[in-house]
Short mmCIF file of C-alpha atoms in Angstrom, two decimals:
data_model
loop_
_atom_site.label_atom_id
_atom_site.label_comp_id
_atom_site.label_asym_id
_atom_site.label_seq_id
_atom_site.Cartn_x
_atom_site.Cartn_y
_atom_site.Cartn_z
CA MET A 21 0.00 0.00 0.00
CA ALA A 22 1.23 3.52 -0.67
CA ALA A 23 2.17 5.67 2.25
CA SER A 24 0.08 8.81 2.53
CA GLN A 25 2.93 11.15 3.37
CA ALA A 26 5.50 12.28 0.79
CA ILE A 27 9.16 12.67 1.68
CA SER A 28 11.78 14.91 0.13
CA HIS A 29 14.79 13.18 -1.40
CA SER A 30 18.29 14.62 -1.64
CA ILE A 31 18.62 17.79 -3.64
CA ILE A 32 20.12 17.13 -7.05
CA PRO A 33 21.69 19.72 -9.34
CA LYS A 34 20.01 20.31 -12.66
CA THR A 35 21.90 19.95 -15.94
CA LEU A 36 22.29 22.94 -18.24
CA LYS A 37 21.25 22.27 -21.81
CA PRO A 38 24.11 21.74 -24.26
CA SER A 39 25.22 24.59 -26.46
CA SER A 40 25.81 22.25 -29.42
CA THR A 41 24.00 19.20 -30.72
CA THR A 42 27.29 17.45 -31.38
CA ARG A 43 29.51 18.36 -28.44
CA PRO A 44 27.49 19.81 -25.54
CA SER A 45 29.10 21.31 -22.47
CA PHE A 46 27.50 20.38 -19.16
CA LEU A 47 27.38 22.79 -16.25
CA ALA A 48 25.36 22.81 -13.04
CA ASN A 49 22.23 24.94 -12.68
CA PRO A 50 20.26 25.89 -9.56
CA THR A 51 19.07 22.91 -7.57
CA ILE A 52 15.68 21.21 -7.59
CA SER A 53 14.13 18.75 -5.20
CA PHE A 54 12.24 15.59 -6.01
CA GLN A 55 9.17 14.36 -4.13
CA SER A 56 8.24 10.72 -3.82
CA SER A 57 5.72 8.65 -1.92
CA SER A 58 7.40 6.45 0.68
CA LEU A 59 6.82 2.72 0.89
CA PRO A 60 6.64 0.55 3.98
CA LYS A 61 9.92 -0.86 5.23
CA ARG A 62 11.14 -3.94 3.35
CA ALA A 63 10.26 -6.29 6.18
CA ASN A 64 6.59 -5.49 5.68
CA LEU A 65 6.56 -5.93 1.91
CA SER A 66 5.33 -8.91 -0.05
CA ALA A 67 4.02 -9.48 -3.54
CA LYS A 68 0.55 -9.71 -2.05
CA SER A 69 0.65 -6.85 0.44
CA LEU A 70 2.05 -4.05 -1.75
CA THR A 71 -0.65 -2.75 -4.03
CA VAL A 72 -0.11 0.86 -5.09
CA ARG A 73 -2.79 2.32 -7.32
CA ALA A 74 -1.58 4.89 -9.80
CA VAL A 75 -4.42 7.39 -9.96
CA LEU A 76 -4.93 9.03 -13.35
CA SER A 77 -7.40 11.59 -14.55
CA GLN A 78 -9.92 10.47 -17.16
CA ASP A 79 -8.25 12.76 -19.70
CA ALA A 80 -4.86 11.16 -19.07
CA LYS A 81 -6.32 7.68 -19.46
CA SER A 82 -7.98 8.65 -22.71
CA SER A 83 -4.78 10.22 -23.97
CA ALA A 84 -2.75 7.12 -23.17
CA ALA A 85 -5.32 4.86 -24.79
CA ALA A 86 -5.30 6.97 -27.92
CA ALA A 87 -1.54 6.60 -28.14
CA SER A 88 -1.90 2.85 -28.69
CA PRO A 89 -3.40 2.05 -32.11
CA SER A 90 -5.62 -0.99 -32.44
CA PRO A 91 -3.40 -3.98 -33.26
CA LYS A 92 -3.78 -6.16 -36.32
CA GLU A 93 -5.23 -9.57 -35.43
CA GLY A 94 -2.51 -11.96 -34.31
CA THR A 95 0.05 -9.23 -33.61
CA PHE A 96 1.24 -7.99 -30.25
CA GLN A 97 -0.26 -4.77 -28.93
CA HIS A 98 2.38 -2.79 -27.08
CA CYS A 99 1.61 -1.94 -23.47
CA PHE A 100 4.08 0.96 -23.25
CA SER A 101 3.13 4.01 -25.28
CA LYS A 102 3.92 7.71 -25.48
CA SER A 103 0.82 9.87 -25.46
CA GLU A 104 0.35 13.34 -26.83
CA ASP A 105 1.24 14.85 -23.45
CA GLY A 106 4.78 13.52 -23.91
CA TYR A 107 4.61 11.04 -21.01
CA LEU A 108 5.22 7.30 -21.24
CA TYR A 109 2.33 5.15 -20.06
CA CYS A 110 2.04 1.49 -19.16
CA GLU A 111 -1.56 0.37 -19.73
CA GLY A 112 -2.82 3.89 -19.00
CA VAL A 113 -0.60 4.33 -15.93
CA LYS A 114 1.98 7.11 -16.12
CA VAL A 115 5.45 5.60 -15.63
CA ALA A 116 6.66 8.86 -14.06
CA GLU A 117 4.03 8.45 -11.35
CA VAL A 118 5.16 4.88 -10.71
CA MET A 119 8.69 6.21 -10.22
CA GLU A 120 7.35 8.57 -7.56
CA GLN A 121 5.92 5.69 -5.54
CA VAL A 122 8.67 3.08 -5.50
CA GLU A 123 12.14 2.84 -4.06
CA LYS A 124 14.67 5.09 -5.78
CA ARG A 125 16.68 2.49 -7.68
CA PRO A 126 16.38 0.78 -11.06
CA PHE A 127 13.35 -1.47 -11.31
CA TYR A 128 11.51 -3.63 -13.80
CA LEU A 129 7.96 -2.64 -14.67
CA TYR A 130 5.63 -5.15 -16.36
CA SER A 131 2.15 -5.16 -17.80
CA LYS A 132 0.23 -8.18 -16.55
CA ALA A 133 -2.37 -7.68 -19.28
CA GLN A 134 0.33 -7.75 -21.97
CA ILE A 135 1.49 -11.15 -20.75
CA SER A 136 -2.08 -12.39 -21.13
CA ARG A 137 -2.41 -10.89 -24.61
CA ASN A 138 0.82 -12.49 -25.75
CA PHE A 139 -0.24 -15.91 -24.51
CA GLU A 140 -3.68 -15.57 -26.08
CA ALA A 141 -2.02 -14.86 -29.45
CA TYR A 142 -0.30 -18.25 -29.22
CA ARG A 143 -3.44 -20.01 -28.00
CA ALA A 144 -5.45 -18.59 -30.90
CA ALA A 145 -2.73 -19.60 -33.35
CA MET A 146 -2.90 -23.20 -32.09
CA GLU A 147 -6.63 -23.49 -32.75
CA GLY A 148 -7.46 -26.80 -34.43
CA LEU A 149 -4.25 -28.48 -33.26
CA ARG A 150 -3.52 -30.72 -30.31
CA SER A 151 -0.77 -28.74 -28.69
CA VAL A 152 1.32 -27.71 -25.72
CA ILE A 153 2.49 -24.11 -25.34
CA GLY A 154 5.55 -24.48 -23.13
CA TYR A 155 6.91 -21.20 -21.77
CA ALA A 156 10.72 -21.15 -21.67
CA ILE A 157 11.41 -20.35 -18.02
CA LYS A 158 15.01 -19.34 -18.80
CA ALA A 159 13.64 -16.15 -20.41
CA ASN A 160 12.19 -14.88 -17.13
CA ASN A 161 11.87 -16.89 -13.93
CA ASN A 162 9.76 -14.55 -11.79
CA LEU A 163 7.46 -16.75 -9.72
CA LYS A 164 4.45 -14.43 -10.07
CA VAL A 165 4.87 -14.34 -13.85
CA LEU A 166 5.05 -18.14 -13.91
CA GLU A 167 1.95 -18.51 -11.77
CA HIS A 168 0.06 -16.18 -14.08
CA LEU A 169 1.12 -18.09 -17.21
CA ARG A 170 0.23 -21.39 -15.58
CA GLY A 171 -3.20 -20.00 -14.75
CA LEU A 172 -3.68 -19.12 -18.42
CA GLY A 173 -3.04 -22.76 -19.38
CA CYS A 174 0.64 -22.59 -20.24
CA GLY A 175 3.13 -25.41 -19.87
CA ALA A 176 6.81 -24.96 -19.00
CA VAL A 177 10.13 -25.61 -20.70
CA LEU A 178 13.03 -26.26 -18.32
CA VAL A 179 16.79 -26.30 -18.76
CA SER A 180 17.90 -27.01 -15.18
CA GLY A 181 16.82 -28.88 -12.12
CA ASN A 182 16.05 -25.66 -10.29
CA GLU A 183 13.83 -24.49 -13.14
CA LEU A 184 11.99 -27.81 -12.79
CA ARG A 185 11.60 -27.22 -9.05
CA LEU A 186 10.38 -23.69 -9.70
CA ALA A 187 7.85 -24.91 -12.26
CA LEU A 188 6.50 -27.41 -9.74
CA ARG A 189 6.37 -24.69 -7.06
CA ALA A 190 4.43 -22.49 -9.49
CA GLY A 191 1.91 -25.29 -9.97
CA PHE A 192 2.59 -26.28 -13.58
CA ASP A 193 1.14 -29.59 -14.76
CA PRO A 194 4.18 -31.91 -15.06
CA THR A 195 2.65 -33.55 -18.14
CA LYS A 196 2.91 -30.15 -19.87
CA CYS A 197 6.57 -29.64 -18.91
CA ILE A 198 9.57 -30.40 -21.12
CA PHE A 199 13.10 -30.79 -19.72
CA ASN A 200 15.78 -29.63 -22.18
CA GLY A 201 19.53 -29.18 -21.87
CA ASN A 202 22.80 -30.61 -23.10
CA GLY A 203 24.17 -31.36 -19.63
CA LYS A 204 21.27 -32.48 -17.45
CA LEU A 205 22.40 -33.87 -14.08
CA LEU A 206 21.41 -37.30 -12.83
CA GLU A 207 19.73 -36.02 -9.65
CA ASP A 208 17.64 -33.58 -11.69
CA LEU A 209 16.66 -36.31 -14.14
CA VAL A 210 15.51 -38.47 -11.22
CA LEU A 211 13.16 -35.65 -10.18
CA ALA A 212 11.94 -35.34 -13.77
CA ALA A 213 11.27 -39.08 -13.92
CA LEU A 214 9.39 -39.03 -10.62
CA GLU A 215 7.22 -36.10 -11.72
CA GLY A 216 6.47 -37.46 -15.19
CA VAL A 217 7.77 -34.58 -17.32
CA PHE A 218 8.90 -35.00 -20.92
CA VAL A 219 12.68 -35.26 -21.28
CA ASN A 220 14.60 -34.49 -24.46
CA ILE A 221 17.55 -36.80 -25.19
CA ASP A 222 20.49 -34.63 -26.23
CA SER A 223 23.48 -37.02 -26.41
CA GLU A 224 24.74 -40.53 -25.75
CA PHE A 225 25.65 -39.76 -22.15
CA ASP A 226 22.35 -37.95 -21.67
CA LEU A 227 20.53 -41.11 -22.72
CA ASP A 228 22.59 -43.14 -20.25
CA ASN A 229 21.73 -40.73 -17.44
CA ILE A 230 18.02 -40.85 -18.29
CA VAL A 231 18.10 -44.65 -18.18
CA GLN A 232 19.78 -44.52 -14.75
CA ALA A 233 17.28 -41.94 -13.52
CA SER A 234 14.39 -44.13 -14.64
CA ARG A 235 15.77 -47.07 -12.69
CA ILE A 236 16.34 -44.98 -9.56
CA ALA A 237 12.86 -43.47 -9.76
CA GLY A 238 11.23 -46.76 -10.72
CA LYS A 239 9.30 -45.01 -13.50
CA GLN A 240 9.46 -45.07 -17.28
CA VAL A 241 10.40 -41.71 -18.82
CA ASN A 242 8.61 -40.18 -21.81
CA VAL A 243 11.43 -38.98 -24.06
CA LEU A 244 11.88 -37.03 -27.28
CA LEU A 245 14.99 -37.11 -29.44
CA ARG A 246 16.48 -33.65 -29.86
CA ILE A 247 17.74 -33.82 -33.43
CA ASN A 248 20.04 -31.15 -34.78
CA PRO A 249 18.47 -30.30 -38.16
CA ASP A 250 21.47 -28.26 -39.35
CA VAL A 251 19.25 -25.35 -40.38
CA ASP A 252 20.77 -21.85 -40.28
CA PRO A 253 18.39 -19.52 -38.40
CA GLN A 254 20.29 -16.44 -39.64
CA VAL A 255 20.70 -14.92 -36.18
CA HIS A 256 23.58 -13.98 -33.86
CA ALA A 257 25.94 -16.93 -33.49
CA TYR A 258 25.45 -16.98 -29.71
CA VAL A 259 21.71 -17.66 -30.06
CA ALA A 260 21.86 -20.14 -32.96
CA THR A 261 21.19 -23.65 -31.64
CA GLY A 262 20.17 -25.75 -34.65
CA ASN A 263 23.22 -25.77 -36.92
CA LYS A 264 25.87 -28.47 -37.17
CA ASN A 265 28.36 -26.56 -34.99
CA SER A 266 25.95 -26.22 -32.07
CA LYS A 267 26.52 -28.01 -28.77
CA PHE A 268 22.84 -29.02 -28.71
CA GLY A 269 21.15 -32.12 -30.04
CA ILE A 270 22.14 -35.35 -31.75
CA ARG A 271 23.64 -35.54 -35.22
CA ASN A 272 21.29 -36.60 -37.99
CA GLU A 273 23.53 -39.48 -39.01
CA LYS A 274 23.44 -40.91 -35.45
CA LEU A 275 19.65 -41.28 -35.40
CA GLN A 276 19.69 -45.06 -35.87
CA TRP A 277 22.13 -45.54 -32.99
CA PHE A 278 19.74 -43.70 -30.66
CA LEU A 279 16.74 -45.65 -31.92
CA ASP A 280 18.56 -48.92 -31.24
CA ALA A 281 19.53 -47.67 -27.77
CA VAL A 282 15.90 -46.79 -26.96
CA LYS A 283 14.78 -50.22 -28.21
CA ALA A 284 17.30 -51.79 -25.82
CA HIS A 285 15.67 -50.07 -22.80
CA PRO A 286 11.90 -50.61 -23.14
CA GLN A 287 11.32 -50.51 -19.37
CA GLU A 288 13.12 -47.21 -18.93
CA LEU A 289 12.41 -45.20 -22.08
CA ASN A 290 9.19 -44.46 -23.97
CA LEU A 291 10.00 -42.58 -27.18
CA VAL A 292 7.04 -40.27 -27.87
CA GLY A 293 8.43 -37.60 -30.22
CA VAL A 294 11.21 -35.57 -31.76
CA HIS A 295 12.45 -32.10 -30.92
CA CYS A 296 14.47 -29.40 -32.62
CA HIS A 297 15.35 -25.85 -31.64
CA LEU A 298 16.81 -23.50 -34.22
CA GLY A 299 17.79 -20.46 -32.19
CA SER A 300 16.44 -17.16 -30.97
CA THR A 301 15.31 -13.77 -32.36
CA ILE A 302 14.13 -15.49 -35.57
CA THR A 303 12.17 -13.24 -37.94
CA LYS A 304 11.77 -15.58 -40.94
CA VAL A 305 9.18 -18.23 -40.16
CA ASP A 306 9.91 -20.22 -43.33
CA ILE A 307 12.93 -21.47 -41.41
CA PHE A 308 10.55 -23.26 -39.03
CA ARG A 309 8.89 -24.98 -41.97
CA ASP A 310 12.27 -26.06 -43.35
CA ALA A 311 13.05 -27.68 -40.00
CA ALA A 312 9.57 -29.20 -39.66
CA VAL A 313 9.88 -30.86 -43.08
CA LEU A 314 13.09 -32.53 -41.92
CA MET A 315 11.54 -33.51 -38.59
CA VAL A 316 8.49 -35.06 -40.24
CA GLY A 317 10.83 -37.09 -42.42
CA PHE A 318 12.54 -38.39 -39.29
CA ILE A 319 9.15 -39.15 -37.73
CA ASP A 320 8.18 -41.23 -40.77
CA GLU A 321 11.42 -43.21 -40.45
CA ILE A 322 11.00 -43.71 -36.71
CA ARG A 323 7.39 -44.81 -37.07
CA SER A 324 8.42 -47.30 -39.74
CA GLN A 325 10.46 -49.03 -37.03
CA GLY A 326 7.44 -49.53 -34.80
CA PHE A 327 7.67 -46.50 -32.51
CA LYS A 328 4.44 -44.67 -31.66
CA ILE A 329 5.57 -41.09 -32.21
CA ASN A 330 2.90 -38.55 -31.24
CA TYR A 331 4.77 -35.28 -30.61
CA LEU A 332 6.65 -32.79 -32.75
CA ASN A 333 8.45 -30.12 -30.73
CA ILE A 334 9.63 -27.28 -32.99
CA GLY A 335 11.17 -25.22 -30.18
CA GLY A 336 10.80 -21.47 -29.88
CA GLY A 337 12.78 -18.44 -30.95
CA LEU A 338 10.30 -16.04 -32.56
CA GLY A 339 11.76 -12.54 -32.69
CA ILE A 340 10.22 -9.20 -31.71
CA ASP A 341 10.54 -5.58 -32.85
CA TYR A 342 13.36 -4.46 -30.58
CA TYR A 343 13.97 -1.41 -32.78
CA HIS A 344 10.40 -0.07 -32.42
CA THR A 345 10.35 0.91 -36.07
CA GLY A 346 6.89 -0.51 -36.68
CA ALA A 347 8.36 -3.36 -38.69
CA ILE A 348 5.81 -6.04 -39.53
CA LEU A 349 7.29 -9.18 -38.02
CA PRO A 350 5.85 -12.70 -38.04
CA SER A 351 3.14 -13.34 -35.47
CA PRO A 352 2.53 -16.60 -33.60
CA ARG A 353 -0.16 -17.41 -36.16
CA ASP A 354 2.31 -16.85 -39.00
CA LEU A 355 4.72 -19.25 -37.32
CA ILE A 356 2.15 -21.96 -36.63
CA ASP A 357 0.61 -21.67 -40.09
CA THR A 358 3.95 -22.61 -41.67
CA VAL A 359 3.86 -26.03 -39.96
CA ARG A 360 0.12 -26.58 -39.46
CA GLU A 361 -0.51 -28.85 -42.46
CA LEU A 362 2.59 -30.92 -41.75
CA VAL A 363 1.43 -31.50 -38.17
CA LEU A 364 -2.10 -32.40 -39.24
CA SER A 365 -0.86 -34.68 -42.00
CA ARG A 366 0.93 -36.88 -39.44
CA ASP A 367 -1.74 -36.58 -36.70
CA LEU A 368 0.77 -35.08 -34.26
CA HIS A 369 0.64 -33.05 -31.08
CA LEU A 370 2.60 -29.83 -31.62
CA ILE A 371 4.85 -28.50 -28.86
CA ILE A 372 6.07 -24.89 -29.11
CA GLU A 373 8.53 -23.32 -26.67
CA PRO A 374 8.11 -19.50 -26.72
CA GLY A 375 10.08 -17.39 -24.27
CA ARG A 376 11.07 -14.00 -25.66
CA SER A 377 7.90 -13.57 -27.73
CA LEU A 378 5.74 -14.22 -24.65
CA ILE A 379 7.49 -11.97 -22.16
CA ALA A 380 10.03 -9.54 -23.69
CA ASN A 381 7.69 -6.72 -24.71
CA THR A 382 5.75 -6.82 -21.44
CA CYS A 383 8.45 -5.01 -19.46
CA CYS A 384 10.76 -2.01 -19.25
CA LEU A 385 13.83 -1.46 -17.10
CA VAL A 386 13.16 1.92 -15.50
CA ASN A 387 16.22 4.01 -14.61
CA ARG A 388 17.11 7.47 -13.37
CA VAL A 389 19.70 9.73 -14.94
CA THR A 390 22.69 10.24 -12.67
CA GLY A 391 24.29 12.81 -14.94
CA VAL A 392 25.43 13.75 -18.43
CA LYS A 393 29.06 14.10 -19.50
CA THR A 394 31.32 14.32 -22.54
CA ASN A 395 34.88 13.16 -23.12
CA GLY A 396 35.33 15.61 -25.97
CA THR A 397 34.42 13.16 -28.71
CA LYS A 398 31.50 11.25 -27.21
CA ASN A 399 28.57 12.25 -25.07
CA PHE A 400 27.28 10.02 -22.30
CA ILE A 401 24.05 9.73 -20.35
CA VAL A 402 24.97 7.94 -17.12
CA ILE A 403 22.07 6.13 -15.46
CA ASP A 404 21.72 4.06 -12.30
CA GLY A 405 20.91 0.90 -14.28
CA SER A 406 23.71 -1.06 -15.89
CA MET A 407 24.89 -4.27 -17.56
CA ALA A 408 24.37 -5.92 -14.17
CA GLU A 409 20.61 -5.53 -14.60
CA LEU A 410 20.46 -5.80 -18.39
CA ILE A 411 23.38 -7.52 -20.10
CA ARG A 412 22.03 -8.17 -23.60
CA PRO A 413 23.62 -5.09 -25.23
CA SER A 414 27.01 -5.90 -23.70
CA LEU A 415 26.80 -9.66 -24.32
CA TYR A 416 25.28 -9.77 -27.79
CA GLY A 417 25.63 -6.22 -29.05
CA ALA A 418 21.83 -6.26 -28.90
CA TYR A 419 19.71 -3.18 -29.55
CA GLN A 420 16.95 -2.28 -27.10
CA HIS A 421 14.94 0.88 -27.56
CA ILE A 422 15.56 3.68 -25.03
CA GLU A 423 13.43 6.73 -24.30
CA GLN A 424 12.62 9.21 -21.56
CA VAL A 425 9.48 8.75 -19.48
CA SER A 426 8.59 12.46 -19.32
CA PRO A 427 8.65 15.29 -21.86
CA PRO A 428 12.00 17.10 -21.85
CA PRO A 429 12.13 20.83 -21.16
CA PRO A 430 11.34 22.88 -24.28
CA ASP A 431 14.93 24.12 -24.54
CA ALA A 432 16.57 20.68 -24.16
CA GLU A 433 18.96 20.19 -27.05
CA VAL A 434 19.07 16.94 -28.96
CA ALA A 435 22.42 15.17 -29.16
CA THR A 436 23.90 11.74 -29.81
CA PHE A 437 24.68 9.81 -26.64
CA ASP A 438 25.93 6.49 -25.38
CA VAL A 439 23.64 5.44 -22.52
CA VAL A 440 25.87 3.85 -19.90
CA GLY A 441 25.76 2.62 -16.33
CA PRO A 442 28.05 2.98 -13.30
CA VAL A 443 29.65 -0.49 -13.51
CA CYS A 444 33.44 -0.49 -13.78
CA GLU A 445 33.61 -1.93 -17.30
CA SER A 446 33.81 -0.25 -20.70
CA ALA A 447 31.30 -2.90 -21.78
CA ASP A 448 28.73 -1.36 -19.43
CA PHE A 449 26.36 0.26 -21.89
CA LEU A 450 22.64 0.00 -22.49
CA GLY A 451 22.69 1.70 -25.86
CA LYS A 452 25.17 3.38 -28.18
CA ASP A 453 24.77 6.37 -30.49
CA ARG A 454 21.22 7.18 -29.40
CA VAL A 455 19.77 10.51 -30.48
CA LEU A 456 17.95 11.87 -27.43
CA PRO A 457 17.01 15.20 -25.85
CA THR A 458 19.57 16.03 -23.18
CA PRO A 459 18.00 14.80 -19.94
CA GLU A 460 18.04 16.50 -16.58
CA ARG A 461 19.53 14.80 -13.55
CA GLY A 462 17.01 12.49 -12.00
CA ALA A 463 14.98 12.18 -15.20
CA GLY A 464 13.45 8.80 -15.91
CA LEU A 465 14.84 6.71 -18.76
CA VAL A 466 13.51 3.31 -19.79
CA VAL A 467 15.04 0.44 -21.72
CA HIS A 468 12.21 -1.28 -23.55
CA ASP A 469 11.52 -4.98 -24.12
CA ALA A 470 13.33 -5.99 -20.95
CA GLY A 471 11.08 -8.89 -19.98
CA ALA A 472 13.24 -11.63 -21.53
CA TYR A 473 16.86 -12.50 -20.78
CA CYS A 474 17.38 -9.39 -18.66
CA MET A 475 16.41 -9.98 -15.03
CA SER A 476 16.99 -13.72 -15.50
CA MET A 477 20.58 -12.94 -16.52
CA ALA A 478 21.12 -10.17 -13.96
CA SER A 479 24.09 -10.31 -11.59
CA THR A 480 25.45 -8.59 -8.51
CA TYR A 481 28.63 -7.44 -10.24
CA ASN A 482 30.15 -4.43 -8.43
CA LEU A 483 27.73 -5.43 -5.65
CA LYS A 484 24.85 -3.86 -7.53
CA MET A 485 21.99 -5.70 -5.91
CA ARG A 486 19.31 -7.13 -8.19
CA PRO A 487 16.37 -4.75 -8.54
CA PRO A 488 12.73 -5.08 -7.51
CA GLU A 489 10.02 -5.95 -10.00
CA TYR A 490 6.48 -4.56 -10.28
CA TRP A 491 3.56 -5.01 -12.61
CA VAL A 492 0.55 -2.96 -13.54
CA GLN A 493 -2.47 -5.15 -12.94
CA GLU A 494 -5.62 -5.33 -15.01
CA ASP A 495 -7.41 -2.82 -12.76
CA GLY A 496 -4.62 -0.24 -13.08
CA SER A 497 -3.08 -0.92 -9.67
CA LEU A 498 0.62 -1.49 -9.13
CA ALA A 499 1.86 -4.60 -7.29
CA GLN A 500 5.36 -5.60 -6.34
CA ILE A 501 6.18 -9.06 -7.67
CA ARG A 502 9.78 -9.35 -6.51
CA LEU A 503 11.50 -7.73 -3.55
CA GLU A 504 14.63 -5.69 -4.03
CA GLU A 505 17.87 -7.37 -2.97
CA THR A 506 19.93 -5.63 -0.29
CA PHE A 507 23.48 -5.61 1.02
CA GLU A 508 22.21 -7.55 4.03
CA ASP A 509 20.97 -10.28 1.66
CA HIS A 510 24.52 -10.58 0.32
CA MET A 511 26.02 -10.87 3.78
CA LYS A 512 23.68 -13.73 4.69
CA PHE A 513 25.75 -16.04 2.48
CA PHE A 514 28.65 -15.68 4.92
CA GLU A 515 26.80 -16.12 8.21
CA GLY A 516 28.13 -18.89 10.39
CA LEU A 517 31.24 -19.54 8.27
#
């Protein structure tokens, strides 16, 4: 709940506007103070107890709604939009007002409704097919997000034992869970066998471990063969998983060896399908059809040897519009339509493993500007967020759209900036060569599409503690869905040593 009394935060100097759009000079102006609603102390917070309603006027709500055009059927409507008043809104809630009500540190802000819309786009695309939509937990492992997806009817895709434990804690149906990974541990496979989840066979030693896990658990395991189709997804090399140089999957020419090995263990292994995963950020859905044609060929061969194959798992990897250029990218329906007839022709259940396309565009990383500087050749906006909270730009050279949450002063000059954090690494940047109005100190700055592979890859490098997470609920209220980490949390790891 929001505290009723506002408190004054430390007085921060204002930044003078640059005299040039290419090489601004930055001097201090008279000071300003910022007001913010206080929150209860951390000990009293929980995802259930904190519910802060962002109160908007009817005009503001209408303005924010008008800023979001009606989406084409099957495409993703964006929950974050700039309205004519120059403010950024999340589902009609002004992001600047959210910043006033939460702790003054970087935080992730989600739209719960956007998560639902994204899932519904997949569910609608699967109409007429027997299917499992398995959310890739590695993209974002927030428990409240998982519980919401499970409530919508989603399954789960797991790549570690702890992700399996988390999926069970979130209440996912084990028969709608798929355990992937090229190095699954025996103890985790035993849990998978006991719970009855699907397990993908990735290698010879993986098959051996699954057989051992089955014997320890005393239960037969439903398995799929993860076959490397050697299809180039035309994406960054770090997120390509289906070509011949990938560490994932079995080689095509080894298929018969694996079939013979499964035949030799009828009590332990029940082969129910095949699996492939091409990569991530894919924007050409014909690639999925190319892979599905190969997979169906393998299914025909496997069935000819007496196996009852019922499942085709085509993985995930659908890309999104990170650049916010309005590019028309493939929708879930576009993806599914490329493989629909193949699936129906073989009377198969289709498994799809979306992660990024379900969760990325539901969230922004919200930051505050610490200051603006120049080194004589480059201009920098320094924010309190960093590569510790959002590593994709540093790790992959990935682009994520950046904008201010409030209208800049009328006399703010536009310049080209690198947006960087305080971490002691030259790789600590959120965006390079961004043309932005020169922000004031304390101004809000968001990095868009931060729902996938951002918080789940966050670290405590430089002892930057992982940030809190919030979402705007369907009724316009704000709820905290992850507590902020503190220095005291870090010290707990050393107690009693």
